[in-house]
Coordinates of C-alpha atoms and ligand atoms in Angstrom, one line a residue:
M27 CA -0.4 -0.3 0.4
N28 CA 1.3 3.4 -0.9
T29 CA 0.5 6.0 1.6
G30 CA 1.0 9.2 -0.5
E31 CA 3.6 10.6 2.1
E32 CA 6.6 10.2 -0.4
A33 CA 4.6 10.8 -3.5
Y34 CA 2.9 13.8 -1.9
V35 CA 6.8 15.7 -1.3
R36 CA 7.2 15.4 -4.9
A37 CA 3.8 15.7 -6.2
D38 CA 3.6 17.1 -9.9
P39 CA 2.6 20.7 -9.4
L40 CA 1.2 21.1 -12.6
L41 CA -1.7 18.4 -12.4
G42 CA -2.5 20.1 -9.1
M43 CA -4.0 16.8 -7.0
G44 CA -1.4 17.1 -4.6
G45 CA -3.1 15.8 -1.2
K46 CA -6.7 15.5 -3.1
R47 CA -8.7 12.4 -2.1
V48 CA -9.3 10.1 -5.3
V49 CA -11.6 7.5 -5.3
L50 CA -11.6 5.0 -7.9
A51 CA -14.2 3.1 -8.9
V52 CA -12.8 0.3 -11.0
C53 CA -16.0 -2.0 -12.7
G54 CA -15.9 -5.6 -14.9
G55 CA -14.1 -5.0 -17.8
I56 CA -11.1 -6.3 -19.8
A57 CA -10.2 -2.1 -19.5
A58 CA -9.7 -2.6 -15.8
Y59 CA -6.4 -3.4 -16.1
K60 CA -5.2 0.2 -17.3
A61 CA -6.9 1.3 -13.6
V62 CA -3.8 -0.1 -12.4
E63 CA -2.3 1.9 -14.2
V64 CA -4.2 5.0 -13.6
C65 CA -4.4 4.3 -9.6
R66 CA -0.6 4.4 -9.6
R67 CA -0.3 7.4 -12.0
L68 CA -2.6 9.2 -9.8
V69 CA -0.7 8.4 -6.6
D70 CA 2.9 9.5 -7.7
A71 CA 0.9 13.1 -8.7
G72 CA 0.8 13.1 -5.0
A73 CA -3.1 11.8 -5.3
H74 CA -4.7 9.8 -2.5
V75 CA -6.2 7.6 -3.7
V76 CA -9.7 5.3 -2.1
P77 CA -9.6 2.3 -5.0
L78 CA -13.2 0.4 -5.3
M79 CA -14.1 -2.7 -6.9
T80 CA -17.0 -4.1 -8.2
D81 CA -17.3 -8.4 -8.2
A82 CA -16.9 -8.2 -11.6
A83 CA -14.0 -5.8 -11.7
T84 CA -11.5 -9.1 -9.5
R85 CA -12.0 -11.0 -12.2
F86 CA -10.6 -9.1 -13.7
V87 CA -7.4 -7.3 -11.9
G88 CA -6.7 -8.6 -8.4
E89 CA -7.6 -7.1 -5.4
V90 CA -4.2 -7.6 -4.2
T91 CA -2.4 -5.5 -6.7
L92 CA -4.3 -1.9 -6.8
S93 CA -4.4 -2.9 -3.0
S94 CA -0.3 -2.4 -3.4
L95 CA -0.4 0.3 -5.3
A96 CA -2.9 3.0 -4.2
S97 CA -3.4 4.2 -0.3
E98 CA -5.8 2.0 1.1
P99 CA -7.2 -1.0 0.8
V100 CA -9.9 -2.3 -2.4
R101 CA -13.4 -1.9 -0.5
R102 CA -16.2 -4.2 -2.1
D103 CA -18.5 -5.0 0.2
L104 CA -21.7 -2.3 0.8
F105 CA -22.7 -4.9 4.1
D106 CA -19.0 -4.9 5.5
P107 CA -19.7 -5.5 9.3
S108 CA -16.8 -3.7 9.9
D109 CA -18.0 -0.5 8.3
P110 CA -21.3 -0.3 7.3
L111 CA -21.4 3.1 6.3
A112 CA -18.7 3.7 3.7
H113 CA -20.0 5.0 0.9
T114 CA -21.7 7.4 2.6
R115 CA -18.1 8.6 4.3
L116 CA -16.0 7.6 1.5
A117 CA -18.5 10.0 -0.8
K118 CA -18.1 12.8 1.7
A119 CA -14.4 12.9 1.9
A120 CA -14.1 12.7 -2.2
D121 CA -12.5 15.5 -3.4
V122 CA -13.7 13.9 -6.8
V123 CA -14.9 9.9 -7.8
A124 CA -14.1 8.5 -10.6
V125 CA -15.1 5.0 -12.3
C126 CA -12.1 3.4 -14.5
P127 CA -13.6 1.6 -16.6
A128 CA -17.4 2.8 -16.8
T129 CA -19.4 -0.4 -18.0
A130 CA -23.0 0.2 -19.0
R131 CA -24.0 -1.1 -16.7
I132 CA -23.0 1.1 -13.7
I133 CA -24.1 4.0 -16.8
S134 CA -27.0 2.8 -16.6
S135 CA -27.1 2.1 -13.0
M136 CA -26.4 5.5 -12.3
A137 CA -28.9 7.0 -15.2
T138 CA -31.7 5.0 -12.8
G139 CA -30.4 5.6 -9.6
R140 CA -30.2 2.5 -8.1
A141 CA -27.3 1.8 -5.3
D142 CA -27.6 -2.1 -5.1
D143 CA -23.3 -2.8 -4.4
L144 CA -20.4 -0.1 -3.0
V145 CA -19.6 2.1 -6.4
S146 CA -23.0 2.8 -7.5
A147 CA -23.7 3.3 -3.9
T148 CA -21.1 5.7 -3.3
L149 CA -21.6 7.2 -6.5
L150 CA -25.4 8.1 -5.5
A151 CA -24.1 9.7 -2.5
T152 CA -21.3 11.9 -3.5
R153 CA -21.9 15.3 -4.2
A154 CA -18.1 15.8 -5.5
P155 CA -18.1 15.7 -8.6
V156 CA -17.5 12.3 -10.8
V157 CA -16.5 11.8 -13.7
L158 CA -16.2 8.4 -16.2
F159 CA -14.6 6.9 -17.9
P160 CA -16.8 4.3 -20.6
A161 CA -15.0 1.3 -22.4
M162 CA -17.6 -1.2 -23.6
H163 CA -17.6 -3.2 -27.1
E164 CA -19.5 -0.6 -29.8
E165 CA -22.4 -2.4 -30.6
M166 CA -23.0 -1.8 -26.3
W167 CA -22.0 1.5 -26.6
C168 CA -24.3 2.9 -29.7
H169 CA -26.9 1.0 -28.0
P170 CA -30.0 3.8 -27.9
A171 CA -29.8 2.7 -24.2
T172 CA -26.7 3.4 -23.2
Q173 CA -26.5 6.7 -25.4
E174 CA -29.8 7.5 -23.7
N175 CA -28.2 6.5 -20.4
V176 CA -25.1 8.7 -20.8
A177 CA -27.0 11.9 -22.4
R178 CA -28.6 11.8 -18.8
L179 CA -26.2 11.7 -16.6
R180 CA -24.7 14.5 -19.0
S181 CA -27.6 16.9 -18.1
W182 CA -26.2 16.2 -14.3
G183 CA -23.3 17.6 -15.3
I184 CA -21.4 14.3 -14.6
E185 CA -18.0 14.1 -17.0
I186 CA -18.1 11.6 -19.7
V187 CA -14.2 11.4 -21.5
G188 CA -14.1 8.8 -24.2
P189 CA -14.6 6.3 -25.1
A190 CA -11.4 6.8 -28.5
E191 CA -11.6 4.8 -31.3
G192 CA -8.9 1.6 -31.9
R193 CA -8.5 -2.5 -30.8
L194 CA -11.3 -3.3 -28.8
A195 CA -11.0 -7.2 -26.8
G196 CA -11.7 -9.7 -29.4
G197 CA -9.7 -8.2 -31.7
D198 CA -12.2 -6.2 -32.6
A199 CA -12.0 -2.8 -33.5
G200 CA -14.5 0.6 -33.1
V201 CA -15.8 2.8 -30.9
G202 CA -15.6 1.7 -27.3
R203 CA -11.5 1.9 -26.2
L204 CA -10.7 3.3 -22.7
V205 CA -8.8 6.5 -23.0
E206 CA -5.3 5.9 -22.1
P207 CA -4.0 5.8 -18.6
E208 CA -2.5 9.1 -19.5
E209 CA -5.8 11.0 -20.7
V210 CA -7.3 9.3 -18.2
V211 CA -4.8 11.3 -15.3
F212 CA -4.7 14.2 -16.8
A213 CA -8.7 14.5 -17.0
I214 CA -9.5 14.2 -13.2
A215 CA -7.2 16.6 -12.5
R216 CA -8.3 18.9 -14.4
T217 CA -12.0 17.6 -12.8
V218 CA -10.7 18.5 -9.4
R219 CA -9.1 22.0 -11.0
G220 CA -12.9 22.8 -11.3
R221 CA -11.6 24.5 -14.7
P222 CA -10.8 27.8 -13.8
W223 CA -10.7 29.1 -17.4
K224 CA -12.8 27.2 -19.2
S225 CA -14.3 30.1 -20.9
K226 CA -11.1 30.9 -22.4
T227 CA -8.9 30.2 -25.3
V228 CA -5.3 29.6 -25.3
I229 CA -2.9 29.3 -27.6
V230 CA 0.6 28.5 -27.1
T231 CA 3.8 28.4 -29.3
A232 CA 6.8 26.1 -28.7
G233 CA 9.7 24.9 -30.2
G234 CA 12.5 26.6 -32.5
T235 CA 11.5 27.1 -36.2
R236 CA 13.2 25.3 -39.2
E237 CA 14.2 27.8 -41.8
P238 CA 15.2 25.7 -44.7
I239 CA 18.3 26.2 -47.3
D240 CA 17.7 23.3 -49.1
P241 CA 14.5 20.0 -49.4
V242 CA 17.3 18.2 -47.0
R243 CA 18.9 21.4 -44.4
V244 CA 18.1 24.1 -42.5
I245 CA 19.0 26.4 -40.5
T246 CA 17.5 25.8 -36.5
N247 CA 18.2 26.8 -32.7
R248 CA 18.4 24.8 -29.7
S249 CA 14.9 25.1 -28.3
S250 CA 13.5 21.8 -27.5
G251 CA 9.5 23.2 -27.4
K252 CA 9.7 21.7 -23.4
Q253 CA 9.0 25.3 -22.1
G254 CA 5.8 25.5 -24.5
H255 CA 5.0 21.6 -23.6
A256 CA 4.9 22.2 -20.2
L257 CA 2.8 26.3 -20.9
A258 CA 0.0 24.5 -22.8
E259 CA -0.5 21.5 -21.0
A260 CA -0.7 24.3 -17.4
A261 CA -3.4 26.3 -19.7
A262 CA -5.6 23.1 -20.3
V263 CA -5.6 22.0 -17.2
L264 CA -7.0 24.8 -15.9
G265 CA -9.6 23.3 -18.6
A266 CA -8.7 26.2 -20.8
E267 CA -9.7 25.4 -24.8
T268 CA -5.9 25.2 -25.2
I269 CA -4.2 24.7 -28.9
L270 CA -0.8 24.7 -29.0
V271 CA 1.5 25.6 -32.3
T272 CA 4.7 23.6 -32.5
T273 CA 7.7 22.9 -34.0
S274 CA 8.4 19.9 -31.3
D275 CA 7.9 16.2 -32.2
A276 CA 7.2 15.2 -28.2
A277 CA 3.9 13.1 -27.6
V278 CA 1.5 15.2 -25.4
P279 CA -1.1 13.8 -23.8
P280 CA -4.4 12.6 -26.2
G281 CA -7.1 15.4 -25.5
L282 CA -5.3 17.8 -23.8
A283 CA -5.2 20.4 -26.7
E284 CA -5.6 21.2 -30.3
V285 CA -2.3 19.9 -31.7
V286 CA -0.6 21.9 -34.8
H287 CA 2.2 20.9 -35.9
V288 CA 4.7 23.8 -38.0
E289 CA 7.9 24.0 -39.4
T290 CA 9.1 28.0 -40.1
A291 CA 8.5 30.8 -38.5
A292 CA 6.0 31.5 -42.0
D293 CA 4.0 28.5 -40.9
M294 CA 3.9 29.3 -37.1
Q295 CA 3.3 33.1 -38.1
Q296 CA -0.3 32.3 -40.0
A297 CA -0.9 29.2 -37.9
V298 CA -1.2 32.2 -34.9
M299 CA -2.8 34.4 -36.6
S300 CA -5.4 32.6 -38.3
R301 CA -7.1 31.6 -34.3
A302 CA -5.4 35.1 -32.4
E303 CA -8.4 36.3 -32.9
R304 CA -10.8 34.1 -30.8
A305 CA -7.7 33.6 -28.2
D306 CA -8.0 35.1 -24.4
V307 CA -4.6 35.1 -24.1
I308 CA -1.4 34.3 -26.3
V309 CA 1.4 32.5 -24.8
M310 CA 4.7 32.5 -28.0
A311 CA 6.9 30.2 -25.6
A312 CA 8.7 29.2 -29.4
A313 CA 12.1 30.7 -30.8
V314 CA 11.5 31.9 -33.4
A315 CA 13.7 32.5 -36.6
D316 CA 15.1 36.4 -36.8
F317 CA 16.2 35.2 -40.5
R318 CA 16.1 32.8 -43.0
P319 CA 17.6 32.0 -46.4
A320 CA 16.2 34.4 -49.3
R321 CA 16.1 31.5 -51.4
P322 CA 15.9 28.2 -50.2
A323 CA 17.0 25.9 -53.3
D324 CA 14.4 23.7 -54.7
R325 CA 16.6 20.2 -54.8
K326 CA 19.5 18.9 -52.6
L327 CA 23.1 21.9 -52.7
K328 CA 25.8 19.7 -54.0
K329 CA 28.8 19.4 -52.1
E330 CA 30.4 19.8 -55.4
E331 CA 29.0 22.6 -56.2
R332 CA 30.6 24.2 -53.2
P333 CA 28.3 27.1 -51.4
T334 CA 30.0 29.7 -49.6
A335 CA 27.4 31.6 -48.2
I336 CA 24.0 31.9 -47.4
E337 CA 21.9 34.8 -48.2
L338 CA 19.7 35.6 -45.2
E339 CA 17.1 37.8 -45.2
P340 CA 14.5 38.7 -41.6
T341 CA 11.5 37.3 -41.0
Y342 CA 8.5 38.8 -40.0
D343 CA 8.2 39.3 -35.9
F344 CA 4.0 38.9 -35.7
L345 CA 4.6 39.7 -32.0
V346 CA 4.6 42.8 -32.5
D347 CA 1.1 42.6 -34.3
L348 CA 0.0 40.6 -32.3
G349 CA 1.1 42.4 -29.2
N350 CA 0.6 46.0 -30.1
N351 CA -3.3 45.7 -32.3
R352 CA -5.2 42.9 -30.1
R353 CA -8.5 42.6 -29.1
E354 CA -10.6 44.1 -26.3
G355 CA -9.0 41.8 -23.0
Q356 CA -6.7 39.6 -24.6
I357 CA -3.6 38.6 -22.9
V358 CA -0.4 38.5 -25.0
V359 CA 2.7 37.4 -23.0
G360 CA 6.6 36.8 -24.9
F361 CA 9.7 34.9 -24.1
A362 CA 13.3 36.5 -24.0
A363 CA 15.9 34.0 -24.1
E364 CA 18.9 36.6 -23.0
T365 CA 22.9 35.6 -22.7
E366 CA 23.6 39.3 -21.4
N367 CA 21.4 42.3 -20.1
L368 CA 18.7 40.1 -19.1
L369 CA 16.5 42.4 -17.4
A370 CA 16.7 45.7 -19.5
N371 CA 16.3 43.3 -22.9
A372 CA 13.4 41.6 -21.6
K373 CA 11.5 45.2 -20.5
A374 CA 13.1 47.2 -23.8
K375 CA 10.9 43.9 -26.0
M376 CA 8.0 43.8 -23.6
V377 CA 7.3 47.7 -24.1
S378 CA 8.3 47.3 -28.2
K379 CA 6.3 45.0 -29.4
G380 CA 3.5 45.5 -27.0
L381 CA 3.4 42.5 -24.0
D382 CA 1.0 42.1 -21.3
L383 CA 4.4 40.3 -20.0
I384 CA 7.3 38.6 -20.3
V385 CA 9.3 35.6 -19.1
A386 CA 13.4 36.5 -19.3
N387 CA 15.3 33.5 -18.6
D388 CA 19.5 33.9 -19.2
V389 CA 20.2 30.9 -21.1
S390 CA 23.4 31.1 -20.7
K391 CA 23.2 29.7 -17.2
P392 CA 23.6 26.2 -16.0
G393 CA 20.4 24.1 -16.7
V394 CA 18.2 27.2 -17.7
G395 CA 16.2 27.8 -20.7
F396 CA 17.1 25.6 -24.2
G397 CA 17.3 21.1 -24.3
H398 CA 16.5 21.3 -20.7
D399 CA 14.0 19.8 -18.0
T400 CA 14.9 23.2 -15.2
N401 CA 14.2 26.7 -15.9
E402 CA 15.2 29.3 -13.9
V403 CA 13.0 32.9 -15.3
T404 CA 12.2 36.5 -14.4
I405 CA 8.5 37.3 -14.7
L406 CA 7.7 40.8 -16.2
C407 CA 4.9 42.5 -16.7
R408 CA 3.6 45.5 -17.7
D409 CA 2.3 47.0 -14.3
G410 CA 6.0 46.0 -12.6
A411 CA 5.2 42.8 -10.6
D412 CA 8.0 41.3 -11.6
R413 CA 8.4 38.2 -9.7
R414 CA 11.6 35.6 -10.1
V415 CA 11.3 32.1 -10.4
S416 CA 14.6 30.2 -9.0
L417 CA 15.6 27.2 -10.6
R418 CA 13.1 24.3 -11.2
S419 CA 11.1 22.6 -13.2
K420 CA 10.0 23.5 -16.5
R421 CA 6.5 22.1 -15.2
E422 CA 6.5 24.3 -12.2
V423 CA 7.8 27.2 -14.6
A424 CA 5.1 27.2 -16.6
V425 CA 2.5 27.3 -13.3
A426 CA 4.2 30.4 -12.2
V427 CA 3.6 31.1 -15.7
M428 CA -0.4 30.3 -15.6
E429 CA -0.3 32.2 -12.3
E430 CA 0.8 35.8 -13.1
I431 CA -2.0 35.3 -16.8
E432 CA -4.6 34.6 -14.0
R433 CA -4.3 37.5 -11.7
L434 CA -4.1 39.7 -15.0
M435 CA -7.5 38.3 -15.9
G436 CA -8.3 39.3 -12.2
D437 CA -7.1 43.0 -12.9
G438 CA -9.3 42.8 -16.3
M439 CA -5.8 43.9 -17.2
G440 CA -5.7 42.3 -20.8
A441 CA -4.8 44.6 -23.3
S442 CA -7.0 47.5 -22.8
D443 CA -4.3 49.8 -22.5
S444 CA -1.5 48.8 -24.8
S445 CA -0.2 52.0 -24.1
G446 CA 3.5 50.1 -22.4
G447 CA 1.9 50.5 -19.2
S448 CA 3.2 51.5 -15.9
G449 CA 6.0 48.7 -14.9
T450 CA 8.3 49.5 -18.0
Ligands
CTP714 N1 9.1 36.2 -31.8 C1 8.3 36.5 -33.2 N2 8.9 36.4 -34.2 C2 9.9 36.5 -34.2 C3 11.4 36.7 -33.3 C4 10.6 36.5 -31.9 O1 7.2 36.1 -32.9 N3 10.2 36.9 -35.7 C5 9.1 36.7 -30.3 C6 9.2 35.2 -30.1 O2 8.3 34.2 -29.7 C7 9.9 35.8 -27.9 C8 9.5 37.4 -28.5 O3 9.8 37.2 -29.8 O4 8.3 35.5 -27.7 C9 11.1 37.7 -28.4 O5 11.7 36.7 -29.2 P1 13.7 36.7 -28.7 O6 14.0 36.4 -30.3 O7 14.0 36.6 -27.8 O8 14.2 37.8 -29.2 P2 13.8 38.9 -31.0 O9 13.0 40.2 -30.4 O10 14.6 37.9 -31.8 O11 15.3 40.2 -30.3 P3 16.9 39.2 -30.5 O12 17.0 38.6 -31.3 O13 17.7 40.9 -31.1 O14 16.8 39.6 -28.9

């Protein structure tokens, strides 16, 4: 059994699950084996996991397996003489109740208000948010009975994530697959956080652009995109509709964001500008090239040709456009990667580009910026409220940046005044 104490110490700040009580109800379907991985990930994220199993679930995974990984032993008896009111006690103490996998039977039980086992009784008794992760064969999922039950549960505010399309038990394929454990944990975290940004759209750019010399060679920079991806995850966990415009191939947890892959500064400009109007927040974490080859060759340059110089032309700095022409209420955030005069250079960029915030990092310092998992930044704000964030994980830095954006939202500051602000 994992008491969660050790995990609490290293709880992932971005998911915000530290010390949260998650009742994880596992029902009887083949996807129950994935609930084991979900349980482990929740505990790793710092949650206190209270596992419940239906009798049918124990036919698919061992009670001992789940008890060993969770924060408490598995409970499955509604009439346990040593704990006769477990369902109300667990229901009251929960921060969230997650059902993974949610079978057609438990969905039907919930929709009709039945309470004939510990899982269904806890679901009926709780006032905590409930999130279901359905998994079943496509025919069962598409049956009008299940669809009507699901619609009913949704109308009561119950969140239903998935099912996904893909391989199903018995070699079949279709809609009915449990979403991946990473997405389950992410959705539980988002539910626990209460989606404070649910009406917001956030665009985040990430990675270094790649400017072609010829079809096989590029000019690029050392940006890995890790900070931008962490920022997108931080926005999504707050419930924002998130659009990640990235040059990085790094995997993004499914269901987290609309991901737009781009290569060049011009591609990134097109991807961002075409979506900017509907964004409430734009975070330009990407390292956009300032110059590109003026005339990229349309065939591979052969070494016999001995090219001696590449003529460069400037790219367009579209952050200047975004900052100075934003719509009322929009918040625009830039990044400044510097190797000298960090704060003075960053402040000058914030003013000239008309930004609300700029995140300054000195990339010449060890462990800071490009390619590392850690970063050390100063967040400069137009209202003068500068915040220094000492060396820590890029996920923690992402949380700090989102806190500052949230503070500006609270002040109603985003951009109605684009004159440069008092902090400059
Ligand atoms: N940026 C942009 N388009 C460009 C260049 C930069 O949108 N063509 C954005 C970056 O995404 C970043 C901010 O502008 O948010 C600052 O980028 P940075 O490279 O630090 O500064 P530059 O303005 O390019 O100035 P310099 O290279 O002289 O430091």
